[in-house]
Amino acid sequence: MNDFLHWATVAAYLAGTALYLAFVAAQRDGLRRVGGAVLWLGLGLHTAGLATAWWELGVVPALNLGQSLALLSWALMAATLVANLRLEIMVMGALSGPICTMLLLAGNWLPAPVGQPGPVFKSVWLGVHVFGLLGGYGLLLLACLAGLMYLRQERALRSKRLGPLFQRLPSLSRLDQFGHWTMVSGFTLMTVGLVGGAIFAHGVMGSFLRGTPKEVCALVTWLAYAAVIHTRLVQGWRGRRGAWLMVAAFGLVLFTFVGAGLLFNDYHSFESIIKFTGAVS
């Protein structure tokens, strides 16, 4: 990612976060509007940076952990702003902004991928796989944040220790609705990403699945979210239980995305992915 665009994006995310925090403290709607505009500006700069990196590489810039973190940061901010247009949970900008900034900084700090990507990386289905999964992960992280906020507020209500900040946060019902909407949307995008990856794998390796540890982890994560959504829709597990499930399920996302990519040595690992040519023994 271009250095200027990288640091301009970081500055915009930090400024937008500060404005959202000021809005939470002062409850002045002008601060929220300006903060939202600054975060949209940051997302635009971030998009331009990723597009520039894509143009320079000729492939989707997700060839190592650092680039993948930058894409996840973009996905989380895009999910936050788009979800806000629908459900207006204003405080989410104050939570997502610092996380997006840390992901960007971590991605920039990690070493760049060594070597040139092969022609297999130019597949459209690989783009569907990457953007589907990372877009889904961004929405699922947002659902996790909503679950954590729900649990924090529910605990404050039960203990009757509300404090001055409590009145400035969204209600439990709105948080539950926000978490459900972002989780279902994230699950849908994750499904698209997995299907895109399977089609890509079949095209370059002749099989939809190879049974690698990361593929197994991804399927387990998909099944876990399918079960969580089922319990909400069929068994009515909303509220506190639903919030705990959203938080716990995202632990599987973290392990699949980061842990499996670092711990297991196969063509999905962050160390080996750039060397992938489509030939797998």
mmCIF file of C-alpha atoms in Angstrom:
data_model
loop_
_atom_site.group_PDB
_atom_site.id
_atom_site.type_symbol
_atom_site.label_atom_id
_atom_site.label_comp_id
_atom_site.label_asym_id
_atom_site.label_seq_id
_atom_site.Cartn_x
_atom_site.Cartn_y
_atom_site.Cartn_z
ATOM 1 C CA MET A 1 0.000 0.000 0.000
ATOM 2 C CA ASN A 2 1.319 3.436 -0.952
ATOM 3 C CA ASP A 3 2.981 5.127 2.045
ATOM 4 C CA PHE A 4 1.151 8.431 1.632
ATOM 5 C CA LEU A 5 -2.244 6.759 1.320
ATOM 6 C CA HIS A 6 -1.432 4.461 4.240
ATOM 7 C CA TRP A 7 -0.613 7.290 6.656
ATOM 8 C CA ALA A 8 -3.416 9.509 5.355
ATOM 9 C CA THR A 9 -5.845 6.646 6.036
ATOM 10 C CA VAL A 10 -4.435 6.160 9.544
ATOM 11 C CA ALA A 11 -4.787 9.894 10.248
ATOM 12 C CA ALA A 12 -8.397 9.945 8.983
ATOM 13 C CA TYR A 13 -9.355 6.891 11.049
ATOM 14 C CA LEU A 14 -7.807 8.394 14.190
ATOM 15 C CA ALA A 15 -9.495 11.759 13.620
ATOM 16 C CA GLY A 16 -12.861 10.103 12.940
ATOM 17 C CA THR A 17 -12.507 8.006 16.083
ATOM 18 C CA ALA A 18 -11.728 11.093 18.176
ATOM 19 C CA LEU A 19 -14.814 12.857 16.816
ATOM 20 C CA TYR A 20 -17.028 9.845 17.551
ATOM 21 C CA LEU A 21 -15.669 9.646 21.093
ATOM 22 C CA ALA A 22 -16.387 13.359 21.503
ATOM 23 C CA PHE A 23 -19.923 12.700 20.264
ATOM 24 C CA VAL A 24 -20.420 9.929 22.840
ATOM 25 C CA ALA A 25 -19.178 12.249 25.594
ATOM 26 C CA ALA A 26 -20.984 15.435 24.554
ATOM 27 C CA GLN A 27 -23.946 14.069 22.546
ATOM 28 C CA ARG A 28 -23.633 16.802 19.919
ATOM 29 C CA ASP A 29 -24.976 15.556 16.620
ATOM 30 C CA GLY A 30 -22.612 17.762 14.641
ATOM 31 C CA LEU A 31 -19.655 15.808 16.013
ATOM 32 C CA ARG A 32 -21.240 12.545 14.826
ATOM 33 C CA ARG A 33 -21.853 13.889 11.337
ATOM 34 C CA VAL A 34 -18.335 15.250 10.944
ATOM 35 C CA GLY A 35 -16.848 12.067 12.460
ATOM 36 C CA GLY A 36 -18.797 9.943 9.988
ATOM 37 C CA ALA A 37 -17.657 12.093 7.074
ATOM 38 C CA VAL A 38 -14.018 11.782 8.168
ATOM 39 C CA LEU A 39 -14.305 7.996 8.453
ATOM 40 C CA TRP A 40 -15.869 7.863 4.975
ATOM 41 C CA LEU A 41 -12.911 9.924 3.743
ATOM 42 C CA GLY A 42 -10.564 7.453 5.421
ATOM 43 C CA LEU A 43 -12.344 4.544 3.760
ATOM 44 C CA GLY A 44 -11.978 6.262 0.400
ATOM 45 C CA LEU A 45 -8.238 6.753 0.962
ATOM 46 C CA HIS A 46 -7.944 3.144 2.118
ATOM 47 C CA THR A 47 -9.766 1.938 -1.001
ATOM 48 C CA ALA A 48 -7.439 4.013 -3.192
ATOM 49 C CA GLY A 49 -4.413 2.517 -1.420
ATOM 50 C CA LEU A 50 -5.626 -1.042 -1.919
ATOM 51 C CA ALA A 51 -6.517 -0.343 -5.554
ATOM 52 C CA THR A 52 -3.009 1.058 -6.122
ATOM 53 C CA ALA A 53 -1.443 -2.039 -4.537
ATOM 54 C CA TRP A 54 -3.668 -4.280 -6.678
ATOM 55 C CA TRP A 55 -2.631 -2.394 -9.816
ATOM 56 C CA GLU A 56 1.081 -2.644 -8.952
ATOM 57 C CA LEU A 57 0.945 -6.351 -8.056
ATOM 58 C CA GLY A 58 -1.504 -7.362 -10.753
ATOM 59 C CA VAL A 59 -3.320 -9.547 -8.210
ATOM 60 C CA VAL A 60 -5.451 -9.111 -5.088
ATOM 61 C CA PRO A 61 -3.117 -7.688 -2.380
ATOM 62 C CA ALA A 62 -3.574 -10.526 0.118
ATOM 63 C CA LEU A 63 -0.309 -12.427 -0.324
ATOM 64 C CA ASN A 64 0.797 -12.419 3.307
ATOM 65 C CA LEU A 65 -0.503 -11.632 6.785
ATOM 66 C CA GLY A 66 0.334 -7.914 6.546
ATOM 67 C CA GLN A 67 -1.648 -7.380 3.355
ATOM 68 C CA SER A 68 -4.500 -9.504 4.685
ATOM 69 C CA LEU A 69 -4.686 -7.360 7.846
ATOM 70 C CA ALA A 70 -4.903 -4.216 5.706
ATOM 71 C CA LEU A 71 -7.790 -5.791 3.769
ATOM 72 C CA LEU A 72 -9.514 -6.846 6.992
ATOM 73 C CA SER A 73 -9.159 -3.279 8.297
ATOM 74 C CA TRP A 74 -10.826 -1.996 5.131
ATOM 75 C CA ALA A 75 -13.604 -4.604 5.417
ATOM 76 C CA LEU A 76 -14.314 -3.691 9.055
ATOM 77 C CA MET A 77 -14.537 0.036 8.333
ATOM 78 C CA ALA A 78 -16.726 -0.546 5.269
ATOM 79 C CA ALA A 79 -18.978 -2.845 7.322
ATOM 80 C CA THR A 80 -19.219 -0.258 10.122
ATOM 81 C CA LEU A 81 -20.192 2.616 7.850
ATOM 82 C CA VAL A 82 -22.630 0.622 5.705
ATOM 83 C CA ALA A 83 -24.273 -0.981 8.763
ATOM 84 C CA ASN A 84 -24.609 2.481 10.315
ATOM 85 C CA LEU A 85 -26.572 3.629 7.278
ATOM 86 C CA ARG A 86 -29.091 0.863 7.989
ATOM 87 C CA LEU A 87 -29.230 0.586 11.779
ATOM 88 C CA GLU A 88 -27.576 3.789 13.086
ATOM 89 C CA ILE A 89 -25.568 2.409 16.012
ATOM 90 C CA MET A 90 -23.493 5.587 16.201
ATOM 91 C CA VAL A 91 -21.019 4.454 18.852
ATOM 92 C CA MET A 92 -19.643 1.696 16.602
ATOM 93 C CA GLY A 93 -17.425 4.236 14.864
ATOM 94 C CA ALA A 94 -15.639 4.840 18.157
ATOM 95 C CA LEU A 95 -14.992 1.094 18.521
ATOM 96 C CA SER A 96 -14.133 0.181 14.933
ATOM 97 C CA GLY A 97 -11.846 3.146 14.285
ATOM 98 C CA PRO A 98 -9.069 2.138 16.725
ATOM 99 C CA ILE A 99 -9.238 -1.520 15.629
ATOM 100 C CA CYS A 100 -8.957 -0.545 11.948
ATOM 101 C CA THR A 101 -6.002 1.693 12.775
ATOM 102 C CA MET A 102 -4.202 -1.041 14.725
ATOM 103 C CA LEU A 103 -4.769 -3.557 11.928
ATOM 104 C CA LEU A 104 -3.356 -1.104 9.391
ATOM 105 C CA LEU A 105 -0.317 -0.334 11.532
ATOM 106 C CA ALA A 106 0.320 -4.027 12.215
ATOM 107 C CA GLY A 107 0.010 -4.820 8.521
ATOM 108 C CA ASN A 108 2.492 -2.070 7.641
ATOM 109 C CA TRP A 109 4.936 -3.251 10.316
ATOM 110 C CA LEU A 110 4.991 -6.858 9.078
ATOM 111 C CA PRO A 111 7.459 -7.703 6.271
ATOM 112 C CA ALA A 112 6.292 -7.468 2.669
ATOM 113 C CA PRO A 113 5.859 -10.711 0.682
ATOM 114 C CA VAL A 114 9.017 -11.929 -1.045
ATOM 115 C CA GLY A 115 8.755 -12.998 -4.688
ATOM 116 C CA GLN A 116 6.326 -12.516 -7.544
ATOM 117 C CA PRO A 117 2.836 -14.074 -7.548
ATOM 118 C CA GLY A 118 2.161 -16.661 -10.257
ATOM 119 C CA PRO A 119 -0.527 -16.439 -12.951
ATOM 120 C CA VAL A 120 -2.992 -18.505 -10.892
ATOM 121 C CA PHE A 121 -3.484 -15.468 -8.631
ATOM 122 C CA LYS A 122 -5.172 -13.581 -11.471
ATOM 123 C CA SER A 123 -8.280 -15.758 -11.222
ATOM 124 C CA VAL A 124 -11.574 -13.920 -10.691
ATOM 125 C CA TRP A 125 -12.641 -16.683 -8.308
ATOM 126 C CA LEU A 126 -9.660 -15.968 -6.092
ATOM 127 C CA GLY A 127 -10.875 -12.383 -5.800
ATOM 128 C CA VAL A 128 -14.341 -13.647 -4.870
ATOM 129 C CA HIS A 129 -12.728 -15.923 -2.276
ATOM 130 C CA VAL A 130 -10.601 -13.198 -0.680
ATOM 131 C CA PHE A 131 -13.159 -10.387 -0.647
ATOM 132 C CA GLY A 132 -16.003 -12.698 0.338
ATOM 133 C CA LEU A 133 -14.123 -14.099 3.320
ATOM 134 C CA LEU A 134 -12.534 -10.852 4.511
ATOM 135 C CA GLY A 135 -15.754 -8.908 3.961
ATOM 136 C CA GLY A 136 -17.553 -11.562 5.979
ATOM 137 C CA TYR A 137 -14.913 -11.455 8.696
ATOM 138 C CA GLY A 138 -15.297 -7.668 8.946
ATOM 139 C CA LEU A 139 -19.043 -8.005 9.503
ATOM 140 C CA LEU A 140 -18.579 -10.870 11.964
ATOM 141 C CA LEU A 141 -16.076 -8.776 13.937
ATOM 142 C CA LEU A 142 -18.704 -6.038 14.057
ATOM 143 C CA ALA A 143 -21.227 -8.581 15.362
ATOM 144 C CA CYS A 144 -18.701 -9.627 18.020
ATOM 145 C CA LEU A 145 -18.279 -5.982 19.107
ATOM 146 C CA ALA A 146 -22.056 -5.635 19.331
ATOM 147 C CA GLY A 147 -22.169 -8.795 21.468
ATOM 148 C CA LEU A 148 -19.474 -7.480 23.809
ATOM 149 C CA MET A 149 -21.273 -4.162 24.164
ATOM 150 C CA TYR A 150 -24.538 -5.994 24.844
ATOM 151 C CA LEU A 151 -22.937 -8.067 27.606
ATOM 152 C CA ARG A 152 -21.337 -4.969 29.158
ATOM 153 C CA GLN A 153 -24.616 -3.069 29.247
ATOM 154 C CA GLU A 154 -26.645 -6.053 30.408
ATOM 155 C CA ARG A 155 -24.200 -6.540 33.292
ATOM 156 C CA ALA A 156 -24.486 -2.860 34.208
ATOM 157 C CA LEU A 157 -28.285 -3.133 34.236
ATOM 158 C CA ARG A 158 -28.242 -6.214 36.453
ATOM 159 C CA SER A 159 -25.829 -4.635 38.919
ATOM 160 C CA LYS A 160 -27.654 -1.264 38.724
ATOM 161 C CA ARG A 161 -24.322 0.484 38.206
ATOM 162 C CA LEU A 162 -25.274 2.428 35.145
ATOM 163 C CA GLY A 163 -23.069 5.504 35.278
ATOM 164 C CA PRO A 164 -23.362 8.627 33.109
ATOM 165 C CA LEU A 165 -22.161 6.879 29.925
ATOM 166 C CA PHE A 166 -24.976 4.320 29.967
ATOM 167 C CA GLN A 167 -27.612 6.792 28.768
ATOM 168 C CA ARG A 168 -25.491 7.591 25.727
ATOM 169 C CA LEU A 169 -25.233 4.034 24.440
ATOM 170 C CA PRO A 170 -27.755 2.134 22.265
ATOM 171 C CA SER A 171 -30.449 0.008 23.897
ATOM 172 C CA LEU A 172 -30.058 -3.732 24.368
ATOM 173 C CA SER A 173 -32.745 -4.474 21.773
ATOM 174 C CA ARG A 174 -31.007 -2.337 19.146
ATOM 175 C CA LEU A 175 -27.655 -3.961 19.897
ATOM 176 C CA ASP A 176 -29.226 -7.392 19.585
ATOM 177 C CA GLN A 177 -30.788 -6.408 16.235
ATOM 178 C CA PHE A 178 -27.494 -4.911 15.035
ATOM 179 C CA GLY A 179 -25.548 -8.015 16.032
ATOM 180 C CA HIS A 180 -28.023 -10.316 14.298
ATOM 181 C CA TRP A 181 -28.049 -8.308 11.057
ATOM 182 C CA THR A 182 -24.252 -8.062 10.853
ATOM 183 C CA MET A 183 -23.801 -11.744 11.737
ATOM 184 C CA VAL A 184 -26.244 -12.961 9.073
ATOM 185 C CA SER A 185 -24.703 -10.605 6.496
ATOM 186 C CA GLY A 186 -21.195 -11.737 7.454
ATOM 187 C CA PHE A 187 -22.201 -15.393 7.276
ATOM 188 C CA THR A 188 -23.629 -14.824 3.793
ATOM 189 C CA LEU A 189 -20.415 -13.184 2.559
ATOM 190 C CA MET A 190 -18.310 -15.892 4.200
ATOM 191 C CA THR A 191 -20.373 -18.507 2.330
ATOM 192 C CA VAL A 192 -19.736 -16.686 -0.961
ATOM 193 C CA GLY A 193 -16.020 -16.584 -0.153
ATOM 194 C CA LEU A 194 -15.848 -20.299 0.620
ATOM 195 C CA VAL A 195 -17.709 -21.195 -2.565
ATOM 196 C CA GLY A 196 -15.383 -18.943 -4.573
ATOM 197 C CA GLY A 197 -12.361 -20.618 -2.996
ATOM 198 C CA ALA A 198 -13.708 -24.087 -3.784
ATOM 199 C CA ILE A 199 -14.288 -23.146 -7.432
ATOM 200 C CA PHE A 200 -10.810 -21.628 -7.628
ATOM 201 C CA ALA A 201 -9.269 -24.764 -6.111
ATOM 202 C CA HIS A 202 -11.135 -26.997 -8.562
ATOM 203 C CA GLY A 203 -9.936 -24.918 -11.471
ATOM 204 C CA VAL A 204 -6.228 -25.014 -10.560
ATOM 205 C CA MET A 205 -5.934 -28.304 -8.620
ATOM 206 C CA GLY A 206 -8.801 -30.440 -9.911
ATOM 207 C CA SER A 207 -10.619 -30.784 -6.565
ATOM 208 C CA PHE A 208 -12.910 -28.546 -4.550
ATOM 209 C CA LEU A 209 -11.279 -29.447 -1.223
ATOM 210 C CA ARG A 210 -7.854 -30.774 -0.248
ATOM 211 C CA GLY A 211 -8.587 -31.313 3.446
ATOM 212 C CA THR A 212 -5.864 -28.907 4.619
ATOM 213 C CA PRO A 213 -6.025 -27.707 8.243
ATOM 214 C CA LYS A 214 -7.149 -24.209 7.204
ATOM 215 C CA GLU A 215 -9.928 -25.618 5.018
ATOM 216 C CA VAL A 216 -11.117 -27.779 7.905
ATOM 217 C CA CYS A 217 -11.021 -24.793 10.277
ATOM 218 C CA ALA A 218 -12.983 -22.685 7.773
ATOM 219 C CA LEU A 219 -15.673 -25.359 7.463
ATOM 220 C CA VAL A 220 -15.916 -25.720 11.246
ATOM 221 C CA THR A 221 -16.278 -21.933 11.554
ATOM 222 C CA TRP A 222 -18.996 -21.898 8.885
ATOM 223 C CA LEU A 223 -20.880 -24.707 10.649
ATOM 224 C CA ALA A 224 -20.558 -22.896 13.990
ATOM 225 C CA TYR A 225 -22.124 -19.716 12.615
ATOM 226 C CA ALA A 226 -24.838 -21.732 10.883
ATOM 227 C CA ALA A 227 -25.630 -23.293 14.271
ATOM 228 C CA VAL A 228 -25.645 -19.893 16.032
ATOM 229 C CA ILE A 229 -28.053 -18.435 13.452
ATOM 230 C CA HIS A 230 -30.228 -21.562 13.730
ATOM 231 C CA THR A 231 -30.464 -21.240 17.517
ATOM 232 C CA ARG A 232 -31.489 -17.582 17.175
ATOM 233 C CA LEU A 233 -34.108 -18.121 14.492
ATOM 234 C CA VAL A 234 -35.551 -21.462 15.593
ATOM 235 C CA GLN A 235 -34.910 -21.704 19.333
ATOM 236 C CA GLY A 236 -35.049 -17.989 20.114
ATOM 237 C CA TRP A 237 -31.570 -17.742 21.612
ATOM 238 C CA ARG A 238 -31.313 -13.990 21.550
ATOM 239 C CA GLY A 239 -30.261 -11.537 24.202
ATOM 240 C CA ARG A 240 -27.494 -12.589 26.560
ATOM 241 C CA ARG A 241 -27.073 -16.130 25.228
ATOM 242 C CA GLY A 242 -27.032 -14.880 21.661
ATOM 243 C CA ALA A 243 -24.401 -12.270 22.529
ATOM 244 C CA TRP A 244 -22.132 -14.881 24.121
ATOM 245 C CA LEU A 245 -22.467 -17.094 21.040
ATOM 246 C CA MET A 246 -21.544 -14.225 18.693
ATOM 247 C CA VAL A 247 -18.424 -13.517 20.744
ATOM 248 C CA ALA A 248 -17.414 -17.182 21.047
ATOM 249 C CA ALA A 249 -17.956 -17.881 17.351
ATOM 250 C CA PHE A 250 -15.635 -15.043 16.397
ATOM 251 C CA GLY A 251 -12.868 -16.831 18.306
ATOM 252 C CA LEU A 252 -13.076 -19.499 15.594
ATOM 253 C CA VAL A 253 -12.730 -16.795 12.924
ATOM 254 C CA LEU A 254 -9.572 -15.508 14.604
ATOM 255 C CA PHE A 255 -8.033 -18.963 14.739
ATOM 256 C CA THR A 256 -8.979 -19.743 11.131
ATOM 257 C CA PHE A 257 -7.741 -16.415 9.786
ATOM 258 C CA VAL A 258 -4.536 -15.941 11.790
ATOM 259 C CA GLY A 259 -3.760 -19.121 13.721
ATOM 260 C CA ALA A 260 -4.213 -21.645 10.925
ATOM 261 C CA GLY A 261 -2.292 -19.420 8.530
ATOM 262 C CA LEU A 262 0.694 -19.276 10.873
ATOM 263 C CA LEU A 263 0.699 -22.698 12.521
ATOM 264 C CA PHE A 264 0.189 -25.059 9.584
ATOM 265 C CA ASN A 265 2.598 -25.383 6.669
ATOM 266 C CA ASP A 266 0.532 -25.857 3.521
ATOM 267 C CA TYR A 267 -0.390 -23.779 0.488
ATOM 268 C CA HIS A 268 -2.762 -21.710 2.668
ATOM 269 C CA SER A 269 -0.014 -20.622 5.067
ATOM 270 C CA PHE A 270 1.042 -16.975 4.960
ATOM 271 C CA GLU A 271 4.655 -18.045 4.393
ATOM 272 C CA SER A 272 3.924 -20.290 1.412
ATOM 273 C CA ILE A 273 1.002 -18.669 -0.349
ATOM 274 C CA ILE A 274 3.011 -16.456 -2.712
ATOM 275 C CA LYS A 275 4.900 -19.554 -3.956
ATOM 276 C CA PHE A 276 1.672 -21.332 -4.868
ATOM 277 C CA THR A 277 1.535 -22.329 -8.535
ATOM 278 C CA GLY A 278 -1.519 -24.603 -8.500
ATOM 279 C CA ALA A 279 0.518 -27.828 -8.298
ATOM 280 C CA VAL A 280 -0.049 -29.492 -4.924
ATOM 281 C CA SER A 281 1.335 -32.895 -4.031
#
